[in-house]
Each structure stands twice: as C-alpha cells, then as structure tokens.
mmCIF file of C-alpha atoms and ligand atoms in Angstrom:
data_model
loop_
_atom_site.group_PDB
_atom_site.id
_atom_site.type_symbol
_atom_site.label_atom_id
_atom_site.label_comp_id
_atom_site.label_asym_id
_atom_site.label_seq_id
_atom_site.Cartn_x
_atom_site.Cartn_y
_atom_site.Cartn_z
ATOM 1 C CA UNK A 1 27.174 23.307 24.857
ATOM 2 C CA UNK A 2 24.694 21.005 26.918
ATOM 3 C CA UNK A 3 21.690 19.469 25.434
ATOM 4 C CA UNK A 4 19.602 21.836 27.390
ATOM 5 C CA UNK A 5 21.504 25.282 25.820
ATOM 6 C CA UNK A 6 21.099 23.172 22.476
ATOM 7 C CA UNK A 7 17.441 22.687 23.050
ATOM 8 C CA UNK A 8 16.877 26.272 24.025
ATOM 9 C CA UNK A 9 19.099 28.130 21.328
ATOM 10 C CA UNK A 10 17.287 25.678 18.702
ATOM 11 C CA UNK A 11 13.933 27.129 20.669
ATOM 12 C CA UNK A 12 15.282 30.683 20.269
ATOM 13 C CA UNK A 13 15.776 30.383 16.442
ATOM 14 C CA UNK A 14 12.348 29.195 15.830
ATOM 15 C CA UNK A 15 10.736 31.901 18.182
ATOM 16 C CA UNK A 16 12.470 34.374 16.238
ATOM 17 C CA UNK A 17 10.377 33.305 13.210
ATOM 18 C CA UNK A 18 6.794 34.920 13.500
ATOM 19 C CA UNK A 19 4.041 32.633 13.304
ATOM 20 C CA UNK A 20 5.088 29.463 13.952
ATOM 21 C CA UNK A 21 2.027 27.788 16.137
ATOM 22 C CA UNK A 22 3.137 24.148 15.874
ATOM 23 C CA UNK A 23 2.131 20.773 17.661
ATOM 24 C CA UNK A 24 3.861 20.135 20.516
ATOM 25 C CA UNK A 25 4.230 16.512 22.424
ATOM 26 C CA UNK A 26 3.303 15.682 25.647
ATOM 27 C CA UNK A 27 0.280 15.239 28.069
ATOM 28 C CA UNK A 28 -0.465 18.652 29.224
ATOM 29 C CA UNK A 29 -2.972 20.015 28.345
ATOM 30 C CA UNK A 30 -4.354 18.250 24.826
ATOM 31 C CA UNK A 31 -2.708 20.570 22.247
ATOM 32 C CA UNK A 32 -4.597 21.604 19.541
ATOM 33 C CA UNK A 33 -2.429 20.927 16.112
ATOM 34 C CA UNK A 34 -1.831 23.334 13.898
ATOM 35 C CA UNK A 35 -3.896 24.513 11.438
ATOM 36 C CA UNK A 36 -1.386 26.003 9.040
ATOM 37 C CA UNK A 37 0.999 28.739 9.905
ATOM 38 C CA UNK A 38 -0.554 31.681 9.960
ATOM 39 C CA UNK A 39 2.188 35.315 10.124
ATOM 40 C CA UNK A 40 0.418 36.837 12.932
ATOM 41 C CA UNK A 41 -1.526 34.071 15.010
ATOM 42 C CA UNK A 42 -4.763 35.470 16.511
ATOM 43 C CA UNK A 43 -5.889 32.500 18.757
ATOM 44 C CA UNK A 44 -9.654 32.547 20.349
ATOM 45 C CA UNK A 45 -9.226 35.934 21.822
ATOM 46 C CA UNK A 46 -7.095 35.130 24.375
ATOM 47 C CA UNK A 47 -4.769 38.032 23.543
ATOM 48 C CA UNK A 48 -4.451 41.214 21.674
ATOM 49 C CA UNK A 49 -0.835 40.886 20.723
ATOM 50 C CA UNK A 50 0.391 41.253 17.045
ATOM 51 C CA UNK A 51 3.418 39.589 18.402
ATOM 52 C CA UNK A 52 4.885 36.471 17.117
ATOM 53 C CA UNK A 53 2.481 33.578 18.846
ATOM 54 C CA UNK A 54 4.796 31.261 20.727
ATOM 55 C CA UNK A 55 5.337 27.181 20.733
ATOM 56 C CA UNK A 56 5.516 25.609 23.914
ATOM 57 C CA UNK A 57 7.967 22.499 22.889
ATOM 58 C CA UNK A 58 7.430 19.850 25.737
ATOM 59 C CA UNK A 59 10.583 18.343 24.960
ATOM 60 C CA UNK A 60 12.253 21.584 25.593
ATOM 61 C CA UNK A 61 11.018 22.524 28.939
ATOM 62 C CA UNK A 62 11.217 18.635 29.795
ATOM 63 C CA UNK A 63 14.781 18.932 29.179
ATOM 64 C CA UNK A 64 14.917 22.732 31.311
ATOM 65 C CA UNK A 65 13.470 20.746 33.732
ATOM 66 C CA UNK A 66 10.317 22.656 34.119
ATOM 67 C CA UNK A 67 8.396 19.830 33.002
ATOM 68 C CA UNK A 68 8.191 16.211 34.706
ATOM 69 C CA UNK A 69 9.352 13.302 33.183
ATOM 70 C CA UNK A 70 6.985 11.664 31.062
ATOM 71 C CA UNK A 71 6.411 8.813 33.111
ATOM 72 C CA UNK A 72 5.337 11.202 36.058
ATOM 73 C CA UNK A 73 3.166 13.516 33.750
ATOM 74 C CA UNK A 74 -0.442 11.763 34.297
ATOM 75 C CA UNK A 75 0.554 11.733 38.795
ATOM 76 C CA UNK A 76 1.400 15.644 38.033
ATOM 77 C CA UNK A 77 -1.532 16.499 36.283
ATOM 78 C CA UNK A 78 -3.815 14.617 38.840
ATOM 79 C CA UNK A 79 -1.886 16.392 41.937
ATOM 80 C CA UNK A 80 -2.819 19.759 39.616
ATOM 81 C CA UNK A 81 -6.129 19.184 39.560
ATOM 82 C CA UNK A 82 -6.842 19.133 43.118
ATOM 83 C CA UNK A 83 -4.432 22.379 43.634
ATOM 84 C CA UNK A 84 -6.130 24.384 41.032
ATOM 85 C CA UNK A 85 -9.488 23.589 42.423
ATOM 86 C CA UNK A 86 -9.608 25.684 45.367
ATOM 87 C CA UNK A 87 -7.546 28.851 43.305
ATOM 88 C CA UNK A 88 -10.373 28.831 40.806
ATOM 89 C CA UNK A 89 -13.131 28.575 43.201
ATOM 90 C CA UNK A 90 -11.355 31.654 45.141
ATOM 91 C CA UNK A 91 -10.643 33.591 42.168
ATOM 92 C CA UNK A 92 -14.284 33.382 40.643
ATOM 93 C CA UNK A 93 -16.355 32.602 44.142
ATOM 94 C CA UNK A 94 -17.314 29.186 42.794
ATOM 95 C CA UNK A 95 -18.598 27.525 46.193
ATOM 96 C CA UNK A 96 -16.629 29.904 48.697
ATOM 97 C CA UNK A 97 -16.790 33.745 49.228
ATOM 98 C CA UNK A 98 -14.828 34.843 45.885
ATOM 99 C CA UNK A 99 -11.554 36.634 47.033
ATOM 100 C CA UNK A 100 -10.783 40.145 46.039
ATOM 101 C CA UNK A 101 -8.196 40.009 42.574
ATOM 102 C CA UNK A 102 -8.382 36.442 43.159
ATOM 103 C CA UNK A 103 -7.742 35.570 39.494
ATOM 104 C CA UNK A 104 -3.933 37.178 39.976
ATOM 105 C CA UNK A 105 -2.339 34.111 41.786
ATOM 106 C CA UNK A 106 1.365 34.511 42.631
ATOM 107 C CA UNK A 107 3.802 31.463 42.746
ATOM 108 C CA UNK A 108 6.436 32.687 45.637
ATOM 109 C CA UNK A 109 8.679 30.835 47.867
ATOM 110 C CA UNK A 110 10.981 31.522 51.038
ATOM 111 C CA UNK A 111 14.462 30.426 48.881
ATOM 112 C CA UNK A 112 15.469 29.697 45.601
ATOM 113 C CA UNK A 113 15.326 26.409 43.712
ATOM 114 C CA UNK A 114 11.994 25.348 45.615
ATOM 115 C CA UNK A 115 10.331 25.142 42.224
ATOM 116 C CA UNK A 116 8.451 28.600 41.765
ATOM 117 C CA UNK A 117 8.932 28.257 37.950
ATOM 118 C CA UNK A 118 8.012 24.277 37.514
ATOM 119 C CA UNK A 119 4.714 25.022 39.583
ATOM 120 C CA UNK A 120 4.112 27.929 37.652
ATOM 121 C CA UNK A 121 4.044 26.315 34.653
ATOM 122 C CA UNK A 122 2.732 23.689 35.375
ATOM 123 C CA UNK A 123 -0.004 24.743 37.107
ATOM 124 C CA UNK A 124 -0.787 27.633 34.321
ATOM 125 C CA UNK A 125 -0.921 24.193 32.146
ATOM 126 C CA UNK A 126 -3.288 22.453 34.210
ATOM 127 C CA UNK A 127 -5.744 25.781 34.496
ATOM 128 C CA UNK A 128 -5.567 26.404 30.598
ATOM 129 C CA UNK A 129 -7.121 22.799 30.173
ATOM 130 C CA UNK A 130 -10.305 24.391 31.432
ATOM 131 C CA UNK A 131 -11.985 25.668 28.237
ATOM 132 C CA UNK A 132 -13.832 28.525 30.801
ATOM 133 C CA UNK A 133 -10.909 29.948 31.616
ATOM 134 C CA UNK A 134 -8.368 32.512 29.803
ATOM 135 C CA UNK A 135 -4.919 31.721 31.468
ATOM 136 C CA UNK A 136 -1.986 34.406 31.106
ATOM 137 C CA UNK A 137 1.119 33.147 32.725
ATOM 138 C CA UNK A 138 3.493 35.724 33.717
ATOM 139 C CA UNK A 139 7.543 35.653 34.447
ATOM 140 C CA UNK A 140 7.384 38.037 37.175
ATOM 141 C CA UNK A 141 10.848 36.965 38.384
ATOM 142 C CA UNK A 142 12.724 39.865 36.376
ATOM 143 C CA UNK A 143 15.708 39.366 37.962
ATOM 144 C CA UNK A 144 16.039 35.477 36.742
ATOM 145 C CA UNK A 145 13.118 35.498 33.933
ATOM 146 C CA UNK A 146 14.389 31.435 33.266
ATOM 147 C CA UNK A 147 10.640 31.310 31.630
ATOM 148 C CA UNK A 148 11.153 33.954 29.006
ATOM 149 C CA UNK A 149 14.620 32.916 28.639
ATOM 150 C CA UNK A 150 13.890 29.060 27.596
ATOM 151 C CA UNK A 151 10.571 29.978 26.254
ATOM 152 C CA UNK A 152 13.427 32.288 23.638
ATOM 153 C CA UNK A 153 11.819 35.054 24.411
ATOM 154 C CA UNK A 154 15.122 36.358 26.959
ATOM 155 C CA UNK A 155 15.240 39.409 24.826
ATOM 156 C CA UNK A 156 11.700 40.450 24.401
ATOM 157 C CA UNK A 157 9.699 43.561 25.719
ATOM 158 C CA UNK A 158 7.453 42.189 28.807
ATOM 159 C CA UNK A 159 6.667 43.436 31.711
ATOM 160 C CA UNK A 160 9.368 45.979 32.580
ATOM 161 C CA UNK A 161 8.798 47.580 29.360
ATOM 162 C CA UNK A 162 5.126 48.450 30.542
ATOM 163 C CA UNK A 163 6.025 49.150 33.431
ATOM 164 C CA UNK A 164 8.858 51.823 32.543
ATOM 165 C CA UNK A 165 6.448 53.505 29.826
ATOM 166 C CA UNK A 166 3.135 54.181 31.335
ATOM 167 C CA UNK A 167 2.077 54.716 27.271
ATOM 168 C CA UNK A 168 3.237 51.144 26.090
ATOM 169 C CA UNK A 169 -0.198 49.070 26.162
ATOM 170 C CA UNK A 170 0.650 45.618 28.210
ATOM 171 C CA UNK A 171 -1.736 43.606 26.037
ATOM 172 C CA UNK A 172 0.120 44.242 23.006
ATOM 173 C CA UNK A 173 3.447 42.249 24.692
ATOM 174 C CA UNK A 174 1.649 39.286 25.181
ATOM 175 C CA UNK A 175 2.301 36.344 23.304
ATOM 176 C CA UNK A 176 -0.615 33.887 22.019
ATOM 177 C CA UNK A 177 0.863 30.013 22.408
ATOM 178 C CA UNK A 178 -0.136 26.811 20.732
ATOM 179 C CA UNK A 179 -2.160 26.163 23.339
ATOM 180 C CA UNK A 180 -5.403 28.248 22.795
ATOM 181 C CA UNK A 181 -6.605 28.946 26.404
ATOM 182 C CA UNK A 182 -2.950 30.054 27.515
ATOM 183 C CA UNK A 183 -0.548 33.156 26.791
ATOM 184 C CA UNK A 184 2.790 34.099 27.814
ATOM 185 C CA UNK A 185 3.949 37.882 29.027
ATOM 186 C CA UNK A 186 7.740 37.772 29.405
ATOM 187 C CA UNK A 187 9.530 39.642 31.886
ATOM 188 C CA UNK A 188 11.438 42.022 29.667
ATOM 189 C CA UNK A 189 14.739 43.063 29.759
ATOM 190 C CA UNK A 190 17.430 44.706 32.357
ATOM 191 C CA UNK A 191 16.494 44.767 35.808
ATOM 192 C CA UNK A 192 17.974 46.992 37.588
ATOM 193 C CA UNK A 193 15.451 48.813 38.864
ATOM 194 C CA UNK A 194 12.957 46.664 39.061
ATOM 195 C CA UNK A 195 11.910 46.659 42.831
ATOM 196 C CA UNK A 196 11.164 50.262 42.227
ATOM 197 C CA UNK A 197 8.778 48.684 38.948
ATOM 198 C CA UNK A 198 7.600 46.258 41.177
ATOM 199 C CA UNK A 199 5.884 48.472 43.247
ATOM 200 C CA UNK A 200 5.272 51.650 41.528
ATOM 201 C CA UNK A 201 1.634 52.495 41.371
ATOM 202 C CA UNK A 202 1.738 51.641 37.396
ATOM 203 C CA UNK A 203 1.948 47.849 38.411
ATOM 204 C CA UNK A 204 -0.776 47.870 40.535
ATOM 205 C CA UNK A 205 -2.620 49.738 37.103
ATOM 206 C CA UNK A 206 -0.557 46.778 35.094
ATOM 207 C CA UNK A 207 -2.638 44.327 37.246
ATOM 208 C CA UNK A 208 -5.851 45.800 37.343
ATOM 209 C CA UNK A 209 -5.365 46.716 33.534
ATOM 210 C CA UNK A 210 -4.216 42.378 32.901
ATOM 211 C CA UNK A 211 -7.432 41.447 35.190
ATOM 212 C CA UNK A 212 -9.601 43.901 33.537
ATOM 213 C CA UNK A 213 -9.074 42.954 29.886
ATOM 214 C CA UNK A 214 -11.035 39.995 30.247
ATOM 215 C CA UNK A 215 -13.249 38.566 32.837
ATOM 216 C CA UNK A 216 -12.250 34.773 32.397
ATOM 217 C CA UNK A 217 -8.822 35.437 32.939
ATOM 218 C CA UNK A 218 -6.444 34.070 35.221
ATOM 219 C CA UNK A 219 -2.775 35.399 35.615
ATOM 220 C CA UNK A 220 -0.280 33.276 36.998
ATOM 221 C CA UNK A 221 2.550 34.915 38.227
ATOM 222 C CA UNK A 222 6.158 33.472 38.796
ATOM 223 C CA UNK A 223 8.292 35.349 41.352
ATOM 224 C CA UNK A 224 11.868 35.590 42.657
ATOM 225 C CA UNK A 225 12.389 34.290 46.518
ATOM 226 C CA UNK A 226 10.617 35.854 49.129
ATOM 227 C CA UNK A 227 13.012 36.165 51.659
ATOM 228 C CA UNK A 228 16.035 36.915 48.940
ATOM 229 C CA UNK A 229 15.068 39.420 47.310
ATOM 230 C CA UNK A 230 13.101 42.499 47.608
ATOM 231 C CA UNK A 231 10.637 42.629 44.245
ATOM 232 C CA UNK A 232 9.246 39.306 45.862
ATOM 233 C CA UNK A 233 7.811 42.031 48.604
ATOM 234 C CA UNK A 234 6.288 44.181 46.148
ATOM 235 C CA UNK A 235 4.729 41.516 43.799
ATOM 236 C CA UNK A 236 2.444 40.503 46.944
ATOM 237 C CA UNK A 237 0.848 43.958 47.517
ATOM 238 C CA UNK A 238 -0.758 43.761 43.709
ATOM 239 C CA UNK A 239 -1.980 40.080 43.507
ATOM 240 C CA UNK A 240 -5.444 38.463 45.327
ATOM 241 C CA UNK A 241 -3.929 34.704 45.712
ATOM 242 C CA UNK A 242 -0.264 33.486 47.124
ATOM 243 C CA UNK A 243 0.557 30.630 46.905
ATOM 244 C CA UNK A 244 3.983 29.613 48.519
ATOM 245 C CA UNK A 245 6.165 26.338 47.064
ATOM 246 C CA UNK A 246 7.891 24.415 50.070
ATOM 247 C CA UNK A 247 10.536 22.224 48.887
ATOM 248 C CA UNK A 248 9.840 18.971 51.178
ATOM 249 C CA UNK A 249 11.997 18.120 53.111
ATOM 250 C CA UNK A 250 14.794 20.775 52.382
ATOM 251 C CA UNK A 251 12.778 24.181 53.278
ATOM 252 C CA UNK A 252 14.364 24.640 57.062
ATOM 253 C CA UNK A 253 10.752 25.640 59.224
ATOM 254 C CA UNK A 254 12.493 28.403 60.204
ATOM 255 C CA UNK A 255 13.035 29.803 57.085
ATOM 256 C CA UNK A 256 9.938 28.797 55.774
ATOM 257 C CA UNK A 257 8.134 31.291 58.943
ATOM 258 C CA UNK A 258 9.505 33.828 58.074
ATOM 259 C CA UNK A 259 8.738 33.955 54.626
ATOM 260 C CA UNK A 260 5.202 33.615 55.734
ATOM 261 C CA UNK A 261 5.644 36.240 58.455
ATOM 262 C CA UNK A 262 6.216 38.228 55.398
ATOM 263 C CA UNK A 263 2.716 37.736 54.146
ATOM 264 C CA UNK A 264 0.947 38.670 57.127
ATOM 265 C CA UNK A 265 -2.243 40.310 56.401
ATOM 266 C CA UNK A 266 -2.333 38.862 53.302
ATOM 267 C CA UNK A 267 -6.183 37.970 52.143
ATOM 268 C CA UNK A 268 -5.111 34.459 50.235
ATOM 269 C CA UNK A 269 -2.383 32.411 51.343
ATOM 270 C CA UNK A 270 -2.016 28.434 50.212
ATOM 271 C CA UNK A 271 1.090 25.937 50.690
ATOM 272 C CA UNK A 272 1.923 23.631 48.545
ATOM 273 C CA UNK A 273 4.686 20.828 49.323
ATOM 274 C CA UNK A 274 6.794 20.125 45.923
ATOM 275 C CA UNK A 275 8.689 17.366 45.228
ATOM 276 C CA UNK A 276 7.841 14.693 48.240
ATOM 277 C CA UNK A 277 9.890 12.166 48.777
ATOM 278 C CA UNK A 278 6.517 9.711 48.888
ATOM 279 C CA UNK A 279 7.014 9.724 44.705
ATOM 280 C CA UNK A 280 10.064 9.530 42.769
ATOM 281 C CA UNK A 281 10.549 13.244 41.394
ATOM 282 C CA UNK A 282 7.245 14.912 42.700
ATOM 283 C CA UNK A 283 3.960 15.261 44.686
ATOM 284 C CA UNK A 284 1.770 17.939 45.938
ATOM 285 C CA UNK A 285 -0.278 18.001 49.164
ATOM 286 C CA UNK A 286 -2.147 21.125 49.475
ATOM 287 C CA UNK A 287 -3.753 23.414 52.229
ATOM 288 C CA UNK A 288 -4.889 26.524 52.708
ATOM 289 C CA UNK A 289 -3.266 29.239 55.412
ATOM 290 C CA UNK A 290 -4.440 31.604 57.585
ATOM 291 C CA UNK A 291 -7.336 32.471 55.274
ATOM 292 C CA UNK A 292 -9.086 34.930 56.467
ATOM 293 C CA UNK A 293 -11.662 35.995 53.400
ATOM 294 C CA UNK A 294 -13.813 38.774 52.866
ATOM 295 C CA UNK A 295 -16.981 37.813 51.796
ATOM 296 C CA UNK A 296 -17.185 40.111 48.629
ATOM 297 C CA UNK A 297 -14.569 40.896 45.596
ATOM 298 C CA UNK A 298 -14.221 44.690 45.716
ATOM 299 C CA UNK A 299 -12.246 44.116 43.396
HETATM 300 N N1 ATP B 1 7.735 18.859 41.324
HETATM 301 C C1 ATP B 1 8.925 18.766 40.727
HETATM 302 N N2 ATP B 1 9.284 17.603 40.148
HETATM 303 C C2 ATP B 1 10.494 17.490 39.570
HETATM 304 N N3 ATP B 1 11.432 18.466 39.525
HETATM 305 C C3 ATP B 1 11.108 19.627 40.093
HETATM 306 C C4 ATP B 1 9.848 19.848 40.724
HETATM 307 N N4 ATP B 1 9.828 21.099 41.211
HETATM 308 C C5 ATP B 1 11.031 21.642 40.904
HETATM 309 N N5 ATP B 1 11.794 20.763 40.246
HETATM 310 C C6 ATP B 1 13.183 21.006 39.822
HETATM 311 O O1 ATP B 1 13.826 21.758 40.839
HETATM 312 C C7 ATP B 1 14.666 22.759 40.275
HETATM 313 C C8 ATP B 1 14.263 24.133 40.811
HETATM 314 O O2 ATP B 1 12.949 24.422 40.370
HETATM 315 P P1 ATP B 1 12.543 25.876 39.889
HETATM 316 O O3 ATP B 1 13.510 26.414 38.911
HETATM 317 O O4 ATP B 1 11.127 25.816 39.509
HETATM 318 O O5 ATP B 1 12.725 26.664 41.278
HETATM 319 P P2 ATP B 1 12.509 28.197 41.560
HETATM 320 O O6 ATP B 1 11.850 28.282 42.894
HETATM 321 O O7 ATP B 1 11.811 28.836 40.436
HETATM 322 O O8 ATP B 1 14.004 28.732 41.673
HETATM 323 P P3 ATP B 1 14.511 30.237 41.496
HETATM 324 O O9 ATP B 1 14.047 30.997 42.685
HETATM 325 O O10 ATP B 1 15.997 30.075 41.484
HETATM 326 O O11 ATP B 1 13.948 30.766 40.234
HETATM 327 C C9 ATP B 1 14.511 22.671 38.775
HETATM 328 O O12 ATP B 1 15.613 21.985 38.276
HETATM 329 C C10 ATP B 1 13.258 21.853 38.564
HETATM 330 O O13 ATP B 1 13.392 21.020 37.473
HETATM 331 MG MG1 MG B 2 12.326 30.363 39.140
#
C-alpha cells in the first residue's frame, strides 16, 4: 500500500468517527483549532447538515497531491488571490455588472489531469479565507469523485443522491469542515446514470436550491473533462461562472478550442494556465474570455 492509500484509509477511519473537527497544518486558509469535539459540529451557519463535520488534513491532500508543496504554498495562495478577485466581483457585482448565478463557478477543462481538482480546492481554500463569504465546494466529477474519495467520504450520499430523490433535502448532505467559512458536498455514489442527473431539471432546482440557501454563498464546482465526457456538457447549462484549467504547455491549442467551442454562448468564461513552467510545480496567469455580460443578475 503507498503512503498516499495509507494516508487516505487512515483519513477514512477518522471520517467515519462523527465529530471530529480537529486542527489541521498548513498555510491555507488560517484554521481555526478546535474547540473540543463536539458529536454533531454546527459551525457558523455555514451548513444545515447533521452529518459528521469533516477534517481537511493538509498533510493528506499534500500527499494526494491536491495541495502544493509547502515551500510553494505562500506563491499559490498569492496567484489565488488575484484569480478569485475577478470570480467574486462577478458573482456578487462588486465593481463590474454582477453575472447571472455567478456565485456557482465551475472548474472544467478540455482533458484529464489538467488539474480541475487541485484548482478546485485550492481555490475554494483561498475564497473561504474571506470571512464575507460562505464557500461550498462541490465534487461534481461523479464519475471520478477523487475529492470525496480522499476527503473519506467515497461512500457517502452527495449529490447523486439528491439528485435521484427529488424528496432528499441537499443541505442535509453537506458536510461542515474545520475550516468555518467552507463545506464539502460529496458526489455520492454509482454513476451510471449520471449524465441523465446532470442535466435533469432537478439539478438545475439542486443549484438554484444550493444558491438560494444563503446569499453569501459561493459553490465551487469540480467537473470531469469537457471534451471526454458528456456530464461535463450538462454541468455548464446550470452554473453562472466557467472557469477552464489549461495545463501549460501540454494542453494541444487544438484541443483546448474545442473545448471552448463547447462553451459558446456561455455568459462567464475565464482561463487559467496551471502549472507554468516559469515556477517549479505551479503558477497561474489569468484572463477573462469572450465575456460578454449582462448588466443585471436575473438570477
Ligand atoms: N498547480 C499545480 N501544482 C502542482 N501540481 C499540480 C497543479 N495542478 C495539478 N497538479 C497535479 O497534477 C495532477 C492532475 O491534477 P488534477 O487531479 O487536479 O487534474 P484533473 O483535471 O482534476 O484530472 P481528472 O480530470 O482526471 O480528474 C495531480 O497529480 C496534481 O497533483
Ligand atoms: Mg479531477
């Protein structure tokens, strides 16, 4: 077993164990230790769940590699900063023309391995360190849910449980995390038919309902591969924001077009360039595309 599977089953055990809201390591965001352990963890609103709260163990998703090294955590969080800017501003019309279900932002990308899930993270992270904001990160990618699998939560109702039962309330499978101003909704288990989920009318409701619940919310949503699967398609009809990974210098241009031709039409579409070569494991250079913004959220 590799120190990874190790890490995760070890991860797993603990998860299994309700209540355990522990301190975590690492630079992202400042965690708040833990107050005693509490059997069902309530923390600051941020969700409705009775479900076991969840620790986010840096050293864990460090070793998953959904985390950077330590060394490159403070260049990360920087690059972060600047990225999450802009999604904010769009999703709550702070200095530009607010975009309609701006605060659902989906992480998608032309191919796999372009680093969907790291950003994800990561970025969800960098948003929750803004006390304002209520940050609910989602594994959309039900078909490889590597989130809620090293998060040990592989086995849990998520998403495709609300979706499949119209009655099951998609607050109540959200899970609270040490970190106060961030929560977790795994993607739930067996995928078969989950393009059909994907875009049934009940997840657009599912959106609207995750949106709705509270109005400083953003939901971060990872995704499978645009151009490799089809649940990718469906994901982009329900969200406001899209912004597409590019691996640098591996993403063929060609490939990357047509992934974008994909999102024609889309309101909200952003780029951002993972893993340059300019640094030794990552950087991020940012830019909007093919904006084209109404000026009010109808939303
Ligand atoms: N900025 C980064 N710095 C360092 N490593 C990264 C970065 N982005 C991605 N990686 C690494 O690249 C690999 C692929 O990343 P990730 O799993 O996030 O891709 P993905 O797009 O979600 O893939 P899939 O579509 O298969 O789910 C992982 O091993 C991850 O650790
Ligand atoms: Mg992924």
């Amino acid at each position: 077993m590799s120190v990874v599977e190790k890490a995760i089953r070890k991860l797993q055990e603990q998860n299994q164990q309700p209540g355990q809201i522990g301190a975590a390591t690492g630079e992202l965001p400042q965690i708040h230790p833990p107050q005693g352990v509490s059997p069902e963890p309530v923390l600051d609103g941020a969700t409705a769940s009775r479900l076991p709260g969840i620790v986010l163990e840096r050293a864990v998703l460090r070793a998953a590699g959904l985390l950077p090294p330590e060394e490159d955590a403070s260049l990360l969080a920087r690059q972060y900063r600047k990225i999450k800017h802009l999604l904010v501003a769009q999703a709550i019309g702070r200095g530009v023309p607010r975009t309609p279900k701006g605060y659902l932002i989906m992480i998608a990308s032309a191919m796999s391995g372009e680093g969907k899930t790291f950003t994800a993270l990561n970025l969800a992270l960098s948003l929750a360190m803004d006390k304002d904001l209520n940050v609910l990160l989602v594994d959309a990618d039900v078909a490889k849910p590597q989130l809620s699998h090293v998060l040990g939560l592989g086995q849990a109702p998520g998403l495709l449980e609300a979706l499949r039962d119209p009655h099951v309330d998609v607050e109540s499978l959200i899970r609270a995390t040490d970190v106060p101003t961030l929560s977790f909704l795994p993607a739930g288990v067996g995928a078969e038919e989950a393009t059909e989920l994907l875009s049934s009318t009940r997840m657009q409701q599912v959106a609207e309902l995750l949106g709705r619940h509270d109005s400083r919310r953003i939901v971060v949503l990872d995704s499978p591969p645009l151009l490799q699967t089809t649940e990718s398609a469906a994901l982009t009809h329900v969200v406001g924001q899209i912004v597409v990974v590019v691996r640098a210098e591996s993403t063929p241009q060609p490939v990357l077009l047509d992934a974008l031709k994909t999102l024609e039409g889309h309101p909200s579409v952003s780029l951002v360039l993972n893993q340059s070569t300019r640094t030794v494991t990552s950087a991020y250079y940012y830019y909007g595309y093919g904006n084209e913004r109404p000026n009010t959220d109808s939303a």
